[in-house]
Coordinates of C-alpha atoms in Angstrom, one line a residue:
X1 CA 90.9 81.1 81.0
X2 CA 91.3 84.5 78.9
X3 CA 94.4 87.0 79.8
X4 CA 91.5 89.7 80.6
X5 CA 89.7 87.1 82.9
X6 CA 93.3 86.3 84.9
X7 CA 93.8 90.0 84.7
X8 CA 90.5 90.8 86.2
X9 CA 90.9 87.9 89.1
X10 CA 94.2 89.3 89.6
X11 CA 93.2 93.1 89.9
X12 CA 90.7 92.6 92.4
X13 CA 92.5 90.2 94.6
X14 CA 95.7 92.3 95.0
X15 CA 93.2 95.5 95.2
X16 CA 91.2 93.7 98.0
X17 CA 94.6 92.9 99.7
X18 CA 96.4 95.8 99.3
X19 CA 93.8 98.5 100.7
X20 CA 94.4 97.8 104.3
X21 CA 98.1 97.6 104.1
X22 CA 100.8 99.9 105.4
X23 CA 102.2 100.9 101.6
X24 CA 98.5 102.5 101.4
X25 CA 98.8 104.6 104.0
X26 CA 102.8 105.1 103.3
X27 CA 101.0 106.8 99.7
X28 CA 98.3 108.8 101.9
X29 CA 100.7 110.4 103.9
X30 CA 103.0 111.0 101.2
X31 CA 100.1 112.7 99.5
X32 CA 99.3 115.0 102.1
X33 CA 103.1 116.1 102.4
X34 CA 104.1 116.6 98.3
X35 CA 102.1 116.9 95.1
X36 CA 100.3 113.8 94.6
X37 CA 101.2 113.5 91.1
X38 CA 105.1 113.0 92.1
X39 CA 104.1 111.2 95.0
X40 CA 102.4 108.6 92.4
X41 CA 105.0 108.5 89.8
X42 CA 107.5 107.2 92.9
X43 CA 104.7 105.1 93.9
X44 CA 103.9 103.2 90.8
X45 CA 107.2 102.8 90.0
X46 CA 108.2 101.3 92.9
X47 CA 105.0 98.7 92.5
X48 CA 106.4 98.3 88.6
X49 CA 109.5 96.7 90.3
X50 CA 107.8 94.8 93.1
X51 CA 105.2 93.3 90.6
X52 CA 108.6 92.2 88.7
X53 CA 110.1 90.0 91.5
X54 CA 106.7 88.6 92.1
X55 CA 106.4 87.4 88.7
X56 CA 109.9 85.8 88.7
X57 CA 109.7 84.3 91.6
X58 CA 106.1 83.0 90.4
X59 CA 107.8 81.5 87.3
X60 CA 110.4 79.2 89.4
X61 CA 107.3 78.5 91.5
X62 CA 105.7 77.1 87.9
X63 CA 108.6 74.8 87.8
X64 CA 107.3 72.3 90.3
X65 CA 105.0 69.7 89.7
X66 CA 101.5 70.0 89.0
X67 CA 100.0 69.3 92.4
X68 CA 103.2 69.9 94.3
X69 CA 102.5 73.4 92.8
X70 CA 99.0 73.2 93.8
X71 CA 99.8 72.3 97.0
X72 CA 102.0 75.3 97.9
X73 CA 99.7 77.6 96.4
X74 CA 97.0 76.9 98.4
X75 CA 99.2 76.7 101.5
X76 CA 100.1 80.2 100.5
X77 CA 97.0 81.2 100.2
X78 CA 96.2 80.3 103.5
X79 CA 98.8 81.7 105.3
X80 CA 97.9 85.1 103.2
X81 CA 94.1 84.9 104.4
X82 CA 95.5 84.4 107.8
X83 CA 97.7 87.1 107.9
X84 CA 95.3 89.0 106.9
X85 CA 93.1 88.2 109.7
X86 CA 95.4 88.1 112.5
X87 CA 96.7 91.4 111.4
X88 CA 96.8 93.7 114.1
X89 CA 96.9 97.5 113.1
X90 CA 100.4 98.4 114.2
X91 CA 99.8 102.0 113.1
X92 CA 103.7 101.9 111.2
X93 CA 104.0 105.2 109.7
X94 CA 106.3 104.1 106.8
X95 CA 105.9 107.5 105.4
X96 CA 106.8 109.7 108.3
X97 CA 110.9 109.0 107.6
X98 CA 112.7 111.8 105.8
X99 CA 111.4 114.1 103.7
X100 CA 113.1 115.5 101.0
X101 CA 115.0 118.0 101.0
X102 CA 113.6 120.0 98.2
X103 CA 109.5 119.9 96.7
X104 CA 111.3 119.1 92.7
X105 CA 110.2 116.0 91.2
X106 CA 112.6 113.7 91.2
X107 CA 113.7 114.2 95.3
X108 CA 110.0 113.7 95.9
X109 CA 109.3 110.4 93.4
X110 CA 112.7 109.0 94.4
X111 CA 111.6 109.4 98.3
X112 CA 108.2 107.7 97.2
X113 CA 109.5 104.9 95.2
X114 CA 112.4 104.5 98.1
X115 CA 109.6 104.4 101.2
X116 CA 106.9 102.0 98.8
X117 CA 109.8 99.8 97.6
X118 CA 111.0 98.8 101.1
X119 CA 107.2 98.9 102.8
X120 CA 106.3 96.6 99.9
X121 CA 109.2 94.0 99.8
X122 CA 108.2 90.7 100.5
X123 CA 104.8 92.2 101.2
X124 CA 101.4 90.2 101.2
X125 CA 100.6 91.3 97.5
X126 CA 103.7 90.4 96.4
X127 CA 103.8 87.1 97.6
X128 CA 100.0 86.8 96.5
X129 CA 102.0 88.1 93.1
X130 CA 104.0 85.4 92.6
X131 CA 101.3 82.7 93.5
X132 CA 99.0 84.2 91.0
X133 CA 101.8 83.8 88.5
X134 CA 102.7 80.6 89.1
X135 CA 98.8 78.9 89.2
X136 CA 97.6 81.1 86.0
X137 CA 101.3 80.8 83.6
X138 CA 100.1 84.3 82.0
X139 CA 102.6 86.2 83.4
X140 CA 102.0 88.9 81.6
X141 CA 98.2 89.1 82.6
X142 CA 99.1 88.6 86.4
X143 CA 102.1 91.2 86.4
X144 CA 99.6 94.3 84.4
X145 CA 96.5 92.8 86.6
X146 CA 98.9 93.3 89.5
X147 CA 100.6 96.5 89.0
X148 CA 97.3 98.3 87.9
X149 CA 95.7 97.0 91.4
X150 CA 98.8 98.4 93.5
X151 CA 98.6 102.0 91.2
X152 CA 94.9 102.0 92.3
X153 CA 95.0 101.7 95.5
X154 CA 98.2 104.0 96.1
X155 CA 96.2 107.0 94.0
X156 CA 92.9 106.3 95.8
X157 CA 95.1 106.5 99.0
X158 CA 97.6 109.8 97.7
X159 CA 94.1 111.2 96.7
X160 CA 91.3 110.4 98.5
X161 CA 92.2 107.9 101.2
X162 CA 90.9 109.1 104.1
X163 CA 87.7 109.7 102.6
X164 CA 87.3 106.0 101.6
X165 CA 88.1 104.7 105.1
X166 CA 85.4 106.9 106.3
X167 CA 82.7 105.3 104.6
X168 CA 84.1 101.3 104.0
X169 CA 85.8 100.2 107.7
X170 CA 89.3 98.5 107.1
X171 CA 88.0 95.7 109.1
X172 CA 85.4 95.0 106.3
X173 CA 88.0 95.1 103.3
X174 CA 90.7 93.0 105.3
X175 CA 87.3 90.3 105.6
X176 CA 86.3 90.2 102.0
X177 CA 90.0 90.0 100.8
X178 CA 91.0 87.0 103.4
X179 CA 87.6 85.5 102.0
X180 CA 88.6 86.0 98.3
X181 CA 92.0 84.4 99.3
X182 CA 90.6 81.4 101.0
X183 CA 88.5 80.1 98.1
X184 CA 91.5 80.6 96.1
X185 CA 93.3 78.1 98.8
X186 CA 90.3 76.0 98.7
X187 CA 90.3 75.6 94.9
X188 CA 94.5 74.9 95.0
X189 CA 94.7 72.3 97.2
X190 CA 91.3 70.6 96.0
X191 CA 93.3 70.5 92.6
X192 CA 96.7 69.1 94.4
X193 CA 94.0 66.7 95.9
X194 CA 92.3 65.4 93.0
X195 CA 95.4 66.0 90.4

């Protein structure tokens, strides 16, 4: 499979997945407090880190067996389309903490990349991250295919978040994403299955 084509699988997934999660609206209300461009640089550094962990910890996952690796994957996978639908909406306002003292860049993309870094550690995505990583090997595809997903959805949300939600219901994007994850668990652990 091509770099683009992993790149592409990857995008959509984590986009899919990331939509209705709580870093999303951490980056809407963010947006709505400070100007959305140093709201985003925070944001999309923060994810630049994330996405790095992910892919590290997808590379020791490469290190297992074949379909030992298979195996886990898909029991990730699982456990990701399940979360996903047994989420309940908890309504955690991860960007309601402190504000910065001062409107200047770097107080208002340091509080951004500080509020996204902790919502998103050890977050769905990252974990779906690090499978990615380890099932495809093209770390590099996974990690930009990845990050550029998680810098989408936090500038659609910093931007025009609640507009979105008004016209595609959560409950239908959590659906399509624990459906995209599912065949993805279906196709790992048929290839742990048949080696």
């Amino acid at each position: 499979m091509s770099s683009i084509a992993i790149a592409g699988i990857t995008f959509g997934v984590i986009f899919l997945a990331e939509l209705p999660d709580k870093t999303a609206l951490a980056s809407l209300v963010l947006g709505t407090r400070f100007r959305a461009s140093y709201v985003f640089a925070g944001v999309a550094a923060a994810m630049a880190v994330q996405v790095s962990l992910a892919l590290v910890a997808g590379r020791l996952l490469s290190l297992l067996p074949h379909r030992v690796l298979e195996g886990v994957v898909g029991g990730l996978f699982l456990l990701g389309a399940a979360m996903l639908l047994l989420h309940k909406d908890e309504e955690e306002d991860e960007g309601s903490g402190r504000d910065p003292k001062s409107d200047s860049f770097w107080r208002v993309a340091g509080a951004s990349f500080a509020v996204v870094a902790l919502a998103e550690f050890g977050d769905l995505t990252q974990i779906m991250t690090a499978n990615l990583a380890a099932k495809y090997t093209d770390w590099l595809a996974v990690g930009l295919g990845s990050w550029l997903a998680l810098c989408a959805v936090g500038g659609l949300a910093i931007v025009g978040g609640q507009k979105l939600m008004k016209h595609v219901p959560l409950s239908v994007i959590t659906r399509v994403a624990a459906v995209i994850m599912l065949v993805l668990a279906g196709i790992s652990i048929a290839g742990a299955i048949t080696g």
